[in-house]
Structures are given as C-alpha cells and as structure tokens.
CSV table of C-alpha atoms in Angstrom, one decimal:
chain,number,residue,atom,x,y,z
A,1,UNK,CA,-239.9,-100.2,56.2
A,2,UNK,CA,-239.4,-96.7,54.8
A,3,UNK,CA,-242.5,-95.0,55.4
A,4,UNK,CA,-242.4,-95.9,59.3
A,5,UNK,CA,-238.8,-95.0,59.6
A,6,UNK,CA,-239.9,-91.4,58.2
A,7,UNK,CA,-236.5,-89.6,58.6
A,8,UNK,CA,-234.8,-91.6,61.1
A,9,UNK,CA,-231.3,-93.2,60.7
A,10,UNK,CA,-232.0,-97.1,60.5
A,11,UNK,CA,-229.1,-99.5,62.4
A,12,UNK,CA,-229.7,-103.1,61.1
A,13,UNK,CA,-228.5,-106.1,63.1
A,14,UNK,CA,-229.4,-109.5,61.3
A,15,UNK,CA,-228.0,-112.9,63.0
A,16,UNK,CA,-229.1,-116.4,63.8
A,17,UNK,CA,-229.5,-116.5,67.7
A,18,UNK,CA,-226.4,-118.2,68.7
A,19,UNK,CA,-223.8,-117.9,71.2
A,20,UNK,CA,-221.1,-117.4,68.5
A,21,UNK,CA,-223.1,-114.2,67.3
A,22,UNK,CA,-222.8,-112.0,70.2
A,23,UNK,CA,-226.4,-110.3,70.2
A,24,UNK,CA,-226.1,-109.6,74.3
A,25,UNK,CA,-222.8,-108.2,73.9
A,26,UNK,CA,-224.4,-105.7,70.5
A,27,UNK,CA,-227.5,-105.1,72.8
A,28,UNK,CA,-225.0,-104.0,75.2
A,29,UNK,CA,-223.3,-101.6,73.3
A,30,UNK,CA,-226.8,-100.2,71.9
A,31,UNK,CA,-227.7,-99.4,75.7
A,32,UNK,CA,-225.0,-97.6,76.2
A,33,UNK,CA,-224.5,-96.0,72.9
A,34,UNK,CA,-228.6,-94.3,73.8
A,35,UNK,CA,-227.2,-93.7,76.9
A,36,UNK,CA,-223.9,-91.6,76.0
A,37,UNK,CA,-226.0,-89.8,73.0
A,38,UNK,CA,-229.1,-88.8,73.8
A,39,UNK,CA,-229.4,-86.6,70.9
A,40,UNK,CA,-230.2,-89.4,68.7
A,41,UNK,CA,-233.4,-89.7,71.0
A,42,UNK,CA,-236.2,-90.6,68.4
A,43,UNK,CA,-233.3,-90.2,65.4
A,44,UNK,CA,-232.5,-93.7,65.2
A,45,UNK,CA,-234.4,-97.3,64.7
A,46,UNK,CA,-232.2,-100.3,65.3
A,47,UNK,CA,-234.0,-103.5,63.9
A,48,UNK,CA,-232.6,-106.6,64.8
A,49,UNK,CA,-233.3,-110.2,63.5
A,50,UNK,CA,-233.3,-113.1,65.0
A,51,UNK,CA,-233.7,-116.1,63.2
A,52,UNK,CA,-234.6,-119.0,65.2
A,53,UNK,CA,-232.0,-121.9,66.3
A,54,UNK,CA,-232.1,-125.1,68.3
A,55,UNK,CA,-234.9,-124.0,70.1
A,56,UNK,CA,-235.7,-127.4,71.6
A,57,UNK,CA,-231.7,-126.8,73.1
A,58,UNK,CA,-232.1,-125.4,76.9
A,59,UNK,CA,-229.3,-123.0,76.6
A,60,UNK,CA,-230.7,-121.4,73.5
A,61,UNK,CA,-233.7,-121.1,75.5
A,62,UNK,CA,-231.8,-119.1,77.6
A,63,UNK,CA,-229.8,-116.9,75.5
A,64,UNK,CA,-233.3,-116.3,73.9
A,65,UNK,CA,-234.6,-114.9,77.4
A,66,UNK,CA,-231.6,-113.1,77.9
A,67,UNK,CA,-232.2,-111.3,74.5
A,68,UNK,CA,-235.5,-111.0,75.1
A,69,UNK,CA,-234.8,-109.1,78.7
A,70,UNK,CA,-232.3,-107.2,77.0
A,71,UNK,CA,-234.3,-106.1,74.5
A,72,UNK,CA,-237.4,-104.9,77.1
A,73,UNK,CA,-234.9,-103.6,79.1
A,74,UNK,CA,-233.6,-101.1,76.5
A,75,UNK,CA,-237.1,-100.0,75.4
A,76,UNK,CA,-238.6,-99.3,78.6
A,77,UNK,CA,-235.6,-97.6,79.6
A,78,UNK,CA,-235.4,-95.0,76.5
A,79,UNK,CA,-238.7,-95.4,74.5
A,80,UNK,CA,-241.7,-93.2,74.5
A,81,UNK,CA,-245.3,-93.1,73.1
A,82,UNK,CA,-244.0,-92.5,69.7
A,83,UNK,CA,-240.9,-94.3,69.5
A,84,UNK,CA,-239.3,-97.8,70.5
A,85,UNK,CA,-235.8,-97.6,69.7
A,86,UNK,CA,-235.2,-101.4,69.1
A,87,UNK,CA,-237.7,-103.5,66.6
A,88,UNK,CA,-236.9,-107.0,67.4
A,89,UNK,CA,-238.3,-109.6,64.9
A,90,UNK,CA,-237.9,-113.0,65.9
A,91,UNK,CA,-238.1,-115.1,62.6
A,92,UNK,CA,-236.3,-115.1,59.2
A,93,UNK,CA,-237.6,-113.4,56.3
A,94,UNK,CA,-237.8,-114.1,53.0
A,95,UNK,CA,-234.5,-112.3,50.8
A,96,UNK,CA,-236.4,-110.0,49.1
A,97,UNK,CA,-237.4,-108.5,52.3
A,98,UNK,CA,-233.8,-108.7,53.8
A,99,UNK,CA,-232.5,-107.0,50.3
A,100,UNK,CA,-234.8,-104.1,50.9
A,101,UNK,CA,-234.0,-103.6,54.4
A,102,UNK,CA,-230.2,-103.8,53.5
A,103,UNK,CA,-230.8,-101.4,50.6
A,104,UNK,CA,-232.7,-98.8,53.3
A,105,UNK,CA,-230.4,-99.3,56.2
A,106,UNK,CA,-227.8,-96.5,57.2
A,107,UNK,CA,-225.7,-98.9,59.2
A,108,UNK,CA,-225.6,-102.7,59.4
A,109,UNK,CA,-224.2,-104.3,62.9
A,110,UNK,CA,-222.6,-107.3,61.9
A,111,UNK,CA,-220.4,-108.1,65.4
A,112,UNK,CA,-220.4,-112.1,65.9
A,113,UNK,CA,-217.6,-113.9,68.4
A,114,UNK,CA,-216.6,-116.3,66.3
A,115,UNK,CA,-217.7,-117.1,62.5
A,116,UNK,CA,-216.7,-118.0,59.2
A,117,UNK,CA,-217.1,-116.0,56.1
A,118,UNK,CA,-220.7,-114.0,57.6
A,119,UNK,CA,-222.4,-113.8,54.2
A,120,UNK,CA,-224.4,-111.0,55.1
A,121,UNK,CA,-221.9,-108.5,55.5
A,122,UNK,CA,-221.0,-109.5,51.9
A,123,UNK,CA,-224.6,-109.0,51.1
A,124,UNK,CA,-225.1,-106.2,52.6
A,125,UNK,CA,-222.4,-104.5,50.5
A,126,UNK,CA,-223.7,-105.6,47.5
A,127,UNK,CA,-227.1,-103.6,47.6
A,128,UNK,CA,-225.2,-100.8,48.0
A,129,UNK,CA,-225.6,-99.4,44.4
A,130,UNK,CA,-225.9,-95.7,45.7
A,131,UNK,CA,-223.2,-96.1,47.7
A,132,UNK,CA,-224.8,-94.8,51.2
A,133,UNK,CA,-224.4,-96.9,54.2
A,134,UNK,CA,-222.3,-98.1,57.2
A,135,UNK,CA,-220.8,-101.7,58.0
A,136,UNK,CA,-219.8,-102.0,61.2
A,137,UNK,CA,-218.0,-106.0,61.1
A,138,UNK,CA,-216.4,-108.1,63.8
A,139,UNK,CA,-212.5,-108.9,63.4
A,140,UNK,CA,-213.9,-112.4,64.4
A,141,UNK,CA,-215.5,-112.8,60.8
A,142,UNK,CA,-213.8,-114.3,57.8
A,143,UNK,CA,-215.0,-111.1,55.8
A,144,UNK,CA,-213.2,-108.6,57.7
A,145,UNK,CA,-210.0,-109.9,56.2
A,146,UNK,CA,-211.5,-108.9,52.6
A,147,UNK,CA,-213.8,-106.2,53.7
A,148,UNK,CA,-211.6,-103.9,55.0
A,149,UNK,CA,-212.8,-100.7,54.6
A,150,UNK,CA,-215.4,-101.5,57.0
A,151,UNK,CA,-215.6,-100.4,60.4
A,152,UNK,CA,-213.7,-103.2,61.8
A,153,UNK,CA,-214.1,-104.1,65.8
A,154,UNK,CA,-213.4,-106.1,68.6
A,155,UNK,CA,-217.2,-107.2,69.4
A,156,UNK,CA,-215.9,-108.2,73.1
A,157,UNK,CA,-215.3,-104.8,73.8
A,158,UNK,CA,-218.0,-102.7,74.6
A,159,UNK,CA,-216.5,-99.3,74.4
A,160,UNK,CA,-214.9,-100.3,70.7
A,161,UNK,CA,-218.4,-100.9,70.0
A,162,UNK,CA,-219.8,-97.5,70.9
A,163,UNK,CA,-217.3,-96.0,69.2
A,164,UNK,CA,-217.6,-97.2,65.7
A,165,UNK,CA,-221.5,-96.4,65.7
A,166,UNK,CA,-220.9,-93.4,66.9
A,167,UNK,CA,-218.4,-92.5,63.6
A,168,UNK,CA,-220.9,-94.8,61.6
A,169,UNK,CA,-223.7,-92.3,62.2
A,170,UNK,CA,-221.3,-89.4,61.5
A,171,UNK,CA,-219.3,-90.2,58.4
A,172,UNK,CA,-219.7,-88.4,55.3
A,173,UNK,CA,-221.7,-89.5,52.7
A,174,UNK,CA,-218.6,-88.9,50.0
A,175,UNK,CA,-216.6,-91.3,52.1
A,176,UNK,CA,-219.2,-93.8,52.5
A,177,UNK,CA,-219.3,-94.2,48.9
A,178,UNK,CA,-215.4,-94.7,49.4
A,179,UNK,CA,-215.4,-96.9,50.9
A,180,UNK,CA,-218.5,-99.0,49.3
A,181,UNK,CA,-216.9,-98.5,46.7
A,182,UNK,CA,-213.7,-100.5,46.9
A,183,UNK,CA,-215.4,-102.9,48.9
A,184,UNK,CA,-217.5,-103.9,45.9
A,185,UNK,CA,-215.0,-103.8,43.2
A,186,UNK,CA,-213.1,-106.3,46.0
A,187,UNK,CA,-216.0,-108.4,45.8
A,188,UNK,CA,-216.4,-108.9,42.3
A,189,UNK,CA,-212.8,-109.4,41.4
A,190,UNK,CA,-212.6,-112.2,44.0
A,191,UNK,CA,-215.2,-114.2,42.6
A,192,UNK,CA,-216.4,-118.2,43.0
A,193,UNK,CA,-213.7,-119.0,40.5
A,194,UNK,CA,-211.1,-117.1,41.8
A,195,UNK,CA,-211.5,-118.5,45.4
A,196,UNK,CA,-211.5,-121.9,43.8
A,197,UNK,CA,-208.0,-121.1,42.1
A,198,UNK,CA,-206.8,-119.6,45.4
A,199,UNK,CA,-208.5,-123.1,47.9
A,200,UNK,CA,-206.6,-125.4,44.9
A,201,UNK,CA,-203.1,-123.9,45.3
A,202,UNK,CA,-203.3,-123.8,48.8
A,203,UNK,CA,-204.3,-127.5,49.0
A,204,UNK,CA,-201.7,-128.5,46.5
A,205,UNK,CA,-199.2,-126.3,48.6
A,206,UNK,CA,-200.0,-127.7,51.9
A,207,UNK,CA,-199.5,-131.2,50.4
A,208,UNK,CA,-195.9,-130.2,49.3
A,209,UNK,CA,-195.5,-129.1,52.6
A,210,UNK,CA,-196.5,-132.0,53.8
A,211,UNK,CA,-194.2,-134.4,51.7
A,212,UNK,CA,-191.3,-132.0,52.5
A,213,UNK,CA,-191.9,-132.7,56.3
A,214,UNK,CA,-192.8,-136.1,55.7
A,215,UNK,CA,-188.9,-137.0,53.9
A,216,UNK,CA,-187.4,-134.8,57.0
A,217,UNK,CA,-188.9,-137.3,59.8
A,218,UNK,CA,-186.2,-138.9,61.4
A,219,UNK,CA,-186.6,-142.9,61.0
A,220,UNK,CA,-186.0,-146.0,62.9
A,221,UNK,CA,-182.9,-145.9,60.8
A,222,UNK,CA,-181.7,-142.6,60.8
A,223,UNK,CA,-182.0,-142.8,64.4
A,224,UNK,CA,-180.1,-145.5,64.6
A,225,UNK,CA,-177.3,-144.0,62.9
A,226,UNK,CA,-177.4,-141.2,64.8
A,227,UNK,CA,-177.1,-143.2,68.2
A,228,UNK,CA,-174.6,-145.0,66.5
A,229,UNK,CA,-172.4,-141.7,66.1
A,230,UNK,CA,-173.0,-140.7,69.0
A,231,UNK,CA,-171.6,-143.6,70.9
A,232,UNK,CA,-168.8,-144.5,68.6
A,233,UNK,CA,-167.7,-140.7,69.4
A,234,UNK,CA,-165.4,-139.2,71.9
A,235,UNK,CA,-166.3,-135.5,72.3
A,236,UNK,CA,-169.7,-134.5,71.8
A,237,UNK,CA,-171.7,-131.6,71.8
A,238,UNK,CA,-175.3,-131.3,72.5
A,239,UNK,CA,-177.1,-128.2,72.3
A,240,UNK,CA,-181.0,-128.4,73.7
A,241,UNK,CA,-183.9,-126.0,73.8
A,242,UNK,CA,-186.1,-126.3,76.7
A,243,UNK,CA,-189.7,-125.0,76.1
A,244,UNK,CA,-191.4,-127.1,73.4
A,245,UNK,CA,-188.5,-129.2,72.8
A,246,UNK,CA,-187.9,-131.1,76.6
A,247,UNK,CA,-191.2,-129.9,78.0
A,248,UNK,CA,-195.1,-129.4,76.3
A,249,UNK,CA,-195.9,-125.7,75.9
A,250,UNK,CA,-198.2,-125.0,79.1
A,251,UNK,CA,-200.3,-121.9,79.6
A,252,UNK,CA,-198.0,-120.0,81.6
A,253,UNK,CA,-194.3,-120.0,81.4
A,254,UNK,CA,-193.9,-120.7,85.3
A,255,UNK,CA,-196.0,-124.0,85.0
A,256,UNK,CA,-193.2,-126.0,82.8
A,257,UNK,CA,-190.8,-126.8,85.2
A,258,UNK,CA,-189.2,-129.7,84.2
A,259,UNK,CA,-190.2,-132.9,86.0
A,260,UNK,CA,-187.9,-135.0,87.8
A,261,UNK,CA,-187.4,-137.8,84.9
A,262,UNK,CA,-186.1,-134.9,83.0
A,263,UNK,CA,-184.2,-133.6,85.6
A,264,UNK,CA,-182.6,-137.2,86.1
A,265,UNK,CA,-182.0,-137.6,82.2
A,266,UNK,CA,-180.1,-134.5,81.6
A,267,UNK,CA,-177.7,-135.0,84.9
A,268,UNK,CA,-176.9,-138.2,82.9
A,269,UNK,CA,-176.3,-136.7,79.6
A,270,UNK,CA,-174.0,-134.1,81.5
A,271,UNK,CA,-172.1,-136.4,84.2
A,272,UNK,CA,-170.4,-138.0,80.8
A,273,UNK,CA,-167.3,-137.2,80.6
A,274,UNK,CA,-167.5,-137.0,77.0
A,275,UNK,CA,-170.3,-134.9,77.0
A,276,UNK,CA,-170.2,-131.1,76.6
A,277,UNK,CA,-174.3,-130.0,77.4
A,278,UNK,CA,-175.6,-126.5,76.6
A,279,UNK,CA,-179.5,-125.7,77.5
A,280,UNK,CA,-180.0,-122.9,75.2
A,281,UNK,CA,-183.1,-121.0,75.8
A,282,UNK,CA,-185.5,-118.0,75.8
A,283,UNK,CA,-185.8,-118.2,79.9
A,284,UNK,CA,-184.5,-115.8,82.4
A,285,UNK,CA,-181.1,-116.2,84.1
A,286,UNK,CA,-182.8,-116.8,87.3
A,287,UNK,CA,-185.2,-119.3,86.3
A,288,UNK,CA,-182.5,-121.3,84.8
A,289,UNK,CA,-180.6,-121.2,87.5
A,290,UNK,CA,-183.0,-122.2,90.0
A,291,UNK,CA,-184.2,-124.9,87.7
A,292,UNK,CA,-181.0,-126.5,86.2
A,293,UNK,CA,-178.2,-124.6,88.1
A,294,UNK,CA,-176.9,-128.1,90.4
A,295,UNK,CA,-176.6,-129.5,87.1
A,296,UNK,CA,-173.4,-130.0,85.2
A,297,UNK,CA,-175.0,-128.1,82.5
A,298,UNK,CA,-173.7,-124.7,80.8
A,299,UNK,CA,-176.4,-122.6,80.2
A,300,UNK,CA,-178.0,-119.8,78.2
A,301,UNK,CA,-181.0,-117.3,79.4
A,302,UNK,CA,-182.8,-114.5,77.0
A,303,UNK,CA,-181.5,-116.4,73.6
A,304,UNK,CA,-178.0,-115.6,74.3
A,305,UNK,CA,-177.7,-112.1,76.7
A,306,UNK,CA,-176.6,-114.3,79.6
A,307,UNK,CA,-173.9,-117.1,79.1
A,308,UNK,CA,-173.0,-119.4,82.2
A,309,UNK,CA,-170.2,-121.5,82.3
A,310,UNK,CA,-169.4,-121.7,85.8
A,311,UNK,CA,-170.5,-118.5,86.5
A,312,UNK,CA,-173.5,-115.8,84.9
A,313,UNK,CA,-171.7,-113.2,82.5
A,314,UNK,CA,-173.2,-111.2,79.5
A,315,UNK,CA,-172.4,-111.7,76.1
A,316,UNK,CA,-171.9,-107.5,75.5
A,317,UNK,CA,-173.5,-104.8,77.5
A,318,UNK,CA,-176.6,-103.9,76.5
A,319,UNK,CA,-179.4,-101.5,77.7
A,320,UNK,CA,-183.4,-102.1,78.5
A,321,UNK,CA,-184.2,-98.3,78.0
A,322,UNK,CA,-186.2,-99.4,74.8
A,323,UNK,CA,-188.4,-101.1,77.2
A,324,UNK,CA,-190.4,-98.0,77.9
A,325,UNK,CA,-191.3,-97.2,74.7
A,326,UNK,CA,-192.4,-100.8,73.8
A,327,UNK,CA,-194.2,-101.7,77.0
A,328,UNK,CA,-197.2,-99.6,76.6
A,329,UNK,CA,-198.0,-101.5,72.9
A,330,UNK,CA,-198.1,-104.7,74.7
A,331,UNK,CA,-199.9,-103.6,77.6
A,332,UNK,CA,-202.9,-102.6,75.1
A,333,UNK,CA,-202.6,-105.7,73.8
A,334,UNK,CA,-203.1,-107.5,76.5
A,335,UNK,CA,-206.0,-105.2,77.5
A,336,UNK,CA,-207.3,-105.7,73.7
A,337,UNK,CA,-207.1,-109.6,73.6
A,338,UNK,CA,-208.1,-111.8,77.3
A,339,UNK,CA,-205.9,-114.4,78.0
A,340,UNK,CA,-202.8,-112.8,76.7
A,341,UNK,CA,-200.1,-111.2,79.1
A,342,UNK,CA,-196.7,-109.9,79.3
A,343,UNK,CA,-193.2,-111.8,80.5
A,344,UNK,CA,-190.4,-109.0,80.8
A,345,UNK,CA,-187.0,-110.5,81.0
A,346,UNK,CA,-183.8,-108.4,82.3
A,347,UNK,CA,-183.5,-107.5,78.6
A,348,UNK,CA,-186.5,-108.5,76.5
A,349,UNK,CA,-190.2,-108.6,76.7
A,350,UNK,CA,-192.4,-111.3,75.6
A,351,UNK,CA,-196.3,-111.3,74.7
A,352,UNK,CA,-197.6,-114.6,75.2
A,353,UNK,CA,-201.3,-115.3,73.8
A,354,UNK,CA,-201.5,-119.1,74.2
A,355,UNK,CA,-204.5,-119.0,76.4
A,356,UNK,CA,-205.7,-116.4,74.0
A,357,UNK,CA,-208.9,-117.3,71.9
A,358,UNK,CA,-207.2,-118.9,69.1
A,359,UNK,CA,-208.8,-116.6,66.5
A,360,UNK,CA,-208.4,-114.0,68.3
A,361,UNK,CA,-204.7,-114.4,69.0
A,362,UNK,CA,-204.4,-114.9,65.6
A,363,UNK,CA,-205.6,-111.4,64.3
A,364,UNK,CA,-204.0,-109.7,67.2
A,365,UNK,CA,-200.2,-111.2,66.2
A,366,UNK,CA,-200.4,-110.0,63.4
A,367,UNK,CA,-201.1,-106.6,64.4
A,368,UNK,CA,-198.7,-106.6,66.6
A,369,UNK,CA,-196.2,-107.8,64.8
A,370,UNK,CA,-196.8,-105.0,62.1
A,371,UNK,CA,-196.9,-102.8,64.7
A,372,UNK,CA,-193.4,-103.5,66.4
A,373,UNK,CA,-191.7,-104.0,63.0
A,374,UNK,CA,-192.1,-100.6,62.5
A,375,UNK,CA,-191.5,-99.3,65.9
A,376,UNK,CA,-188.2,-101.2,66.2
A,377,UNK,CA,-186.7,-100.6,62.8
A,378,UNK,CA,-184.5,-97.7,64.2
A,379,UNK,CA,-184.0,-99.2,67.8
A,380,UNK,CA,-181.3,-101.8,67.5
A,381,UNK,CA,-184.2,-104.6,68.2
A,382,UNK,CA,-185.6,-107.7,66.6
A,383,UNK,CA,-189.1,-108.7,67.1
A,384,UNK,CA,-189.6,-112.5,67.0
A,385,UNK,CA,-192.5,-114.9,66.3
A,386,UNK,CA,-192.5,-118.1,68.4
A,387,UNK,CA,-195.2,-120.2,69.8
A,388,UNK,CA,-197.8,-118.2,70.8
A,389,UNK,CA,-195.7,-115.9,71.7
A,390,UNK,CA,-193.6,-112.5,70.3
A,391,UNK,CA,-190.6,-111.3,72.2
A,392,UNK,CA,-188.4,-108.5,71.3
A,393,UNK,CA,-185.0,-108.3,72.0
A,394,UNK,CA,-181.5,-106.6,71.2
A,395,UNK,CA,-181.0,-107.6,67.8
A,396,UNK,CA,-177.3,-108.6,68.0
A,397,UNK,CA,-178.4,-111.2,70.4
A,398,UNK,CA,-179.2,-114.3,69.4
A,399,UNK,CA,-179.6,-118.1,70.1
A,400,UNK,CA,-176.5,-118.8,66.9
A,401,UNK,CA,-174.4,-115.9,68.5
A,402,UNK,CA,-174.3,-118.1,71.6
A,403,UNK,CA,-174.0,-121.4,70.0
A,404,UNK,CA,-170.6,-120.4,68.5
A,405,UNK,CA,-168.7,-120.0,71.5
A,406,UNK,CA,-169.0,-123.7,72.1
A,407,UNK,CA,-168.8,-125.1,68.6
A,408,UNK,CA,-165.8,-122.7,67.9
A,409,UNK,CA,-163.9,-124.4,71.0
A,410,UNK,CA,-163.1,-127.9,69.8
A,411,UNK,CA,-163.1,-130.1,67.6
A,412,UNK,CA,-166.2,-132.1,68.1
A,413,UNK,CA,-167.0,-135.6,66.6
A,414,UNK,CA,-170.7,-135.3,67.3
A,415,UNK,CA,-172.5,-132.3,67.3
A,416,UNK,CA,-176.7,-132.6,67.8
A,417,UNK,CA,-179.0,-129.3,68.3
A,418,UNK,CA,-182.4,-129.6,68.9
A,419,UNK,CA,-184.9,-127.0,68.8
A,420,UNK,CA,-188.8,-126.0,68.5
A,421,UNK,CA,-189.0,-122.1,67.0
A,422,UNK,CA,-187.7,-119.4,65.0
A,423,UNK,CA,-184.8,-118.7,67.6
A,424,UNK,CA,-183.3,-122.4,67.0
A,425,UNK,CA,-182.8,-121.7,63.3
A,426,UNK,CA,-180.1,-119.4,64.4
A,427,UNK,CA,-178.5,-122.5,66.1
A,428,UNK,CA,-179.6,-125.1,62.9
A,429,UNK,CA,-177.9,-122.4,60.8
A,430,UNK,CA,-174.3,-122.1,62.5
A,431,UNK,CA,-174.4,-126.3,63.3
A,432,UNK,CA,-171.6,-127.4,61.2
A,433,UNK,CA,-172.2,-130.2,58.3
A,434,UNK,CA,-171.3,-133.7,60.4
A,435,UNK,CA,-174.1,-132.1,63.1
A,436,UNK,CA,-177.6,-133.4,63.4
A,437,UNK,CA,-180.0,-130.8,63.6
A,438,UNK,CA,-183.6,-131.9,64.8
A,439,UNK,CA,-186.9,-129.7,64.9
A,440,UNK,CA,-189.8,-130.3,67.0
A,441,UNK,CA,-193.0,-129.9,64.7
A,442,UNK,CA,-193.3,-129.2,61.5
A,443,UNK,CA,-192.9,-125.5,59.9
A,444,UNK,CA,-190.4,-124.7,57.5
A,445,UNK,CA,-186.7,-125.6,58.6
A,446,UNK,CA,-182.9,-125.3,58.4
A,447,UNK,CA,-182.9,-128.6,60.3
A,448,UNK,CA,-182.0,-131.9,59.0
A,449,UNK,CA,-184.8,-133.9,60.9
A,450,UNK,CA,-188.0,-133.4,62.7
A,451,UNK,CA,-189.5,-135.0,65.3
A,452,UNK,CA,-193.3,-134.8,66.5
A,453,UNK,CA,-192.9,-134.2,70.0
A,454,UNK,CA,-191.2,-133.4,73.2
A,455,UNK,CA,-191.4,-136.5,74.0
A,456,UNK,CA,-190.0,-138.0,71.1
A,457,UNK,CA,-186.9,-135.6,72.2
A,458,UNK,CA,-187.2,-137.6,75.2
A,459,UNK,CA,-187.0,-140.8,73.8
A,460,UNK,CA,-184.0,-140.1,71.7
A,461,UNK,CA,-182.0,-138.7,74.6
A,462,UNK,CA,-182.7,-142.2,76.6
A,463,UNK,CA,-181.2,-144.0,73.7
A,464,UNK,CA,-178.1,-142.1,73.9
A,465,UNK,CA,-177.6,-142.1,77.6
A,466,UNK,CA,-178.8,-146.0,77.5
A,467,UNK,CA,-175.4,-146.7,75.6
A,468,UNK,CA,-173.4,-143.8,75.5
C-alpha cells in the first residue's frame, strides 16, 4: 500500500455496508471537500472499504447501488489518468491487512449515523504506536465518549464533516501525538476487567433503584386509604401538573389539548365546594386560559410566573431581556438536532427534543445544559431539565413557591400534589407531611408515592369524584 500511495496522504474509511453507517453522507462530504480544496488534487487517496452485509435484502442492494454511483461520480469528476481519489474495496479484509492500513493511514473517518461502541475506532488508535494519525469520529458512536481527543462530528452535518477533514489534514504532528497518547492511555486503563466492574456496579445500582421504586408504588391498599381520607375531609387542596401528569406527552406542545373526558373530570372536582383545585403548569398563560379558563380552577402558568385566581397576575416584576443572549444558543442546537424546536413564553424559553433522534438528543441535551449553566451563572436564571425539554427561566420562580400561595391560605385536612418531572419536585418539597405527593414515572423523587402513567392519575381522580 505504501509504495502505491507514494507521498500522498491516506484517508481511511471502513464500515459494513449498512444504512446506519452513514457511507453516502461521508461520500457527499468527500465530494464537497475535493471541490472546496483543489490543492489536494493528487495529494490524497481515500480508501473506502465496505464489508458486504445482507446482500440478499433489496434495500441493501439499493444502498450498494447508491454507494457505487457516488464513488463513480466522484472519481469521474475529480480523477485523472494518474490519480483516482477513492479506492473502493467491496469486501472484508484479514486483520493483518486492516492493521497495516490503520498503521499507514494519516486520517481515519468513522462517521456512523447510529452505532454501538465502534471497535474500529479503538483499533485505529491502538495501532498508532508512533503517534501520527487523526481520528474523525461520529458523536453517535459509543467510543466517542472515551475517545474525546478525536475530532468528534455530527454525521448528518456535511459542513462539519468537511471542516473536520480539513482540520485533520492540517493538524501538526505534535498535536496528533498528544491526542493519540491520551486516547491510548485511556484504552489501556479502561480494559475488560474495568468494564465488567463498572457494568456490575451499574446493574446493582439499577436493581436498587427498581426496588426503591417498587416500594413507593401507590398500591391498592394505599390508594383506598388516600380515597378514604379525601372523602372524610372537609377542606381539600389538589395541586395538579398538566403535561405528563394528566395527559401523555406529544411531539409538539399544542397537540396535548385536553379531551372532553378530562375537562369533565376537572369540572366535577372544581365544582365541589370542599375542593380547591390548582393546575400548576409550565404552559404559557394564554394556552391555559384558552383550555381551562371557563372552569372553576386556579391556574399557574410558566412554572409560577403567572397566577390566576379571579384574574391573571404576576408573582413579581420580571424581565425577558436575557432572551437575546440565550435564543441564539437554542437556535444553534435546533439546527444541529433535527426534530428539535424552541418554545418561547413570555418569561422563559424551552428547547424541546422529543421528536429528535433519541441517541442524538441525549448527546445534545448534555452539551446544551453544560453551555447554558455556564452562560446563565451570573444572569439570575435557572436551567431546568424536564421530560425531553430544557427550560430557562428566572431563578426565583418555581412551582413550589406558587403552591405555597394556596398551602398557606388555610388549614387543609387533605392535600394532594401530582407531577411528573423535576419542576414538580419544588411542590413536593413544600407539601406538608400530611399531604399525599405522587410522582408519575420512576425517576428519583421527593414524592411519597409513584404511579406509572397519566391514565393512572385520571383513574385516581375519578375515584375521588365518584364518592366525594
């Protein structure tokens, strides 16, 4: 291989021919790179090894046809009599040949759209005993969590892939050695023994959480006690979250409009003179007013910014000038995360990623929260992670503070608070000990009890209505 390459730099790409591997996207990036950087003509060779996979499946035949055509187009567009940009091998190679290619390649490009660990990335790093070589790795590969010194890219973003190739080919040798040394040391430390130990620890911790969650499930016996206490009481306070508690989550917030059955249930609860029913939501006040304004409910919007008893009013004067600094960050992550979107309220911003690819969303949310926490440290703002949403709002505003407005009003002999996410923990924290707090779902919570789903909450409320 070395003799055939001569002085040219070698870019190596190895994958199974599979839809999850992002080979067409990678080839499009190679095309853009060659078009944008004509100075690399006859200076680089791209070896693309595609290992056959599911060759009898029609969709995979179409994928191979697409890859063949892309390679033919690129070689025809840029190649000369003495230079073919992409050397294409549609077959598996013995490990000795792969190791040789790993060793002599200047850049390895491994950009799956979705992947497990990606062993090839670790093999490539392990062969770089002299320290030279650059790994361009998809953030969707599990190995990217360990190989942070690689150039990590979004495999869906053509521009990012092209810039990564440019950076890799221009990287000074000293920087290459430093990066590879750090990754090799980490691979040596995090061996199979360490992996088994960590896996076992996580497994035991998960079992511990399951045991704790099962112990807190609202059993039939405890539910009967709750319903009995409700029926015996004379003054009752019900503090209810909406999304994820009374209705399941939807792809977009506007799709979670209350159905007639829920509206009738809330109406029956609210018309009982013994009851004070408060809907405490992160929704904007206009939406809550439109959906629930004709019911005898007290409403809390934007996690406590707005409160309605008879009329809407703000808890305290707030500013939204901070949005001008935060919005561009959220817009950047919308562009980087297909399926995500921004929800703007009067005094808060929310980045939703429920419709995004789950793996990509889990990566992006960690990045975004870290950026926002640092950015808002001196802005009197709070960054909250909910269910597939990150929300930014004023630091002194929360559902617990809003709930205290009613909790402190009188001597209630029955209190019930139900919620599903981190924002509801503030309500659970201020609820008196005699109160019943219920978390929908099973993440760690201050709530006394858990229910599985919003429909379980509705069934409980229907039992309260039936005899109370």
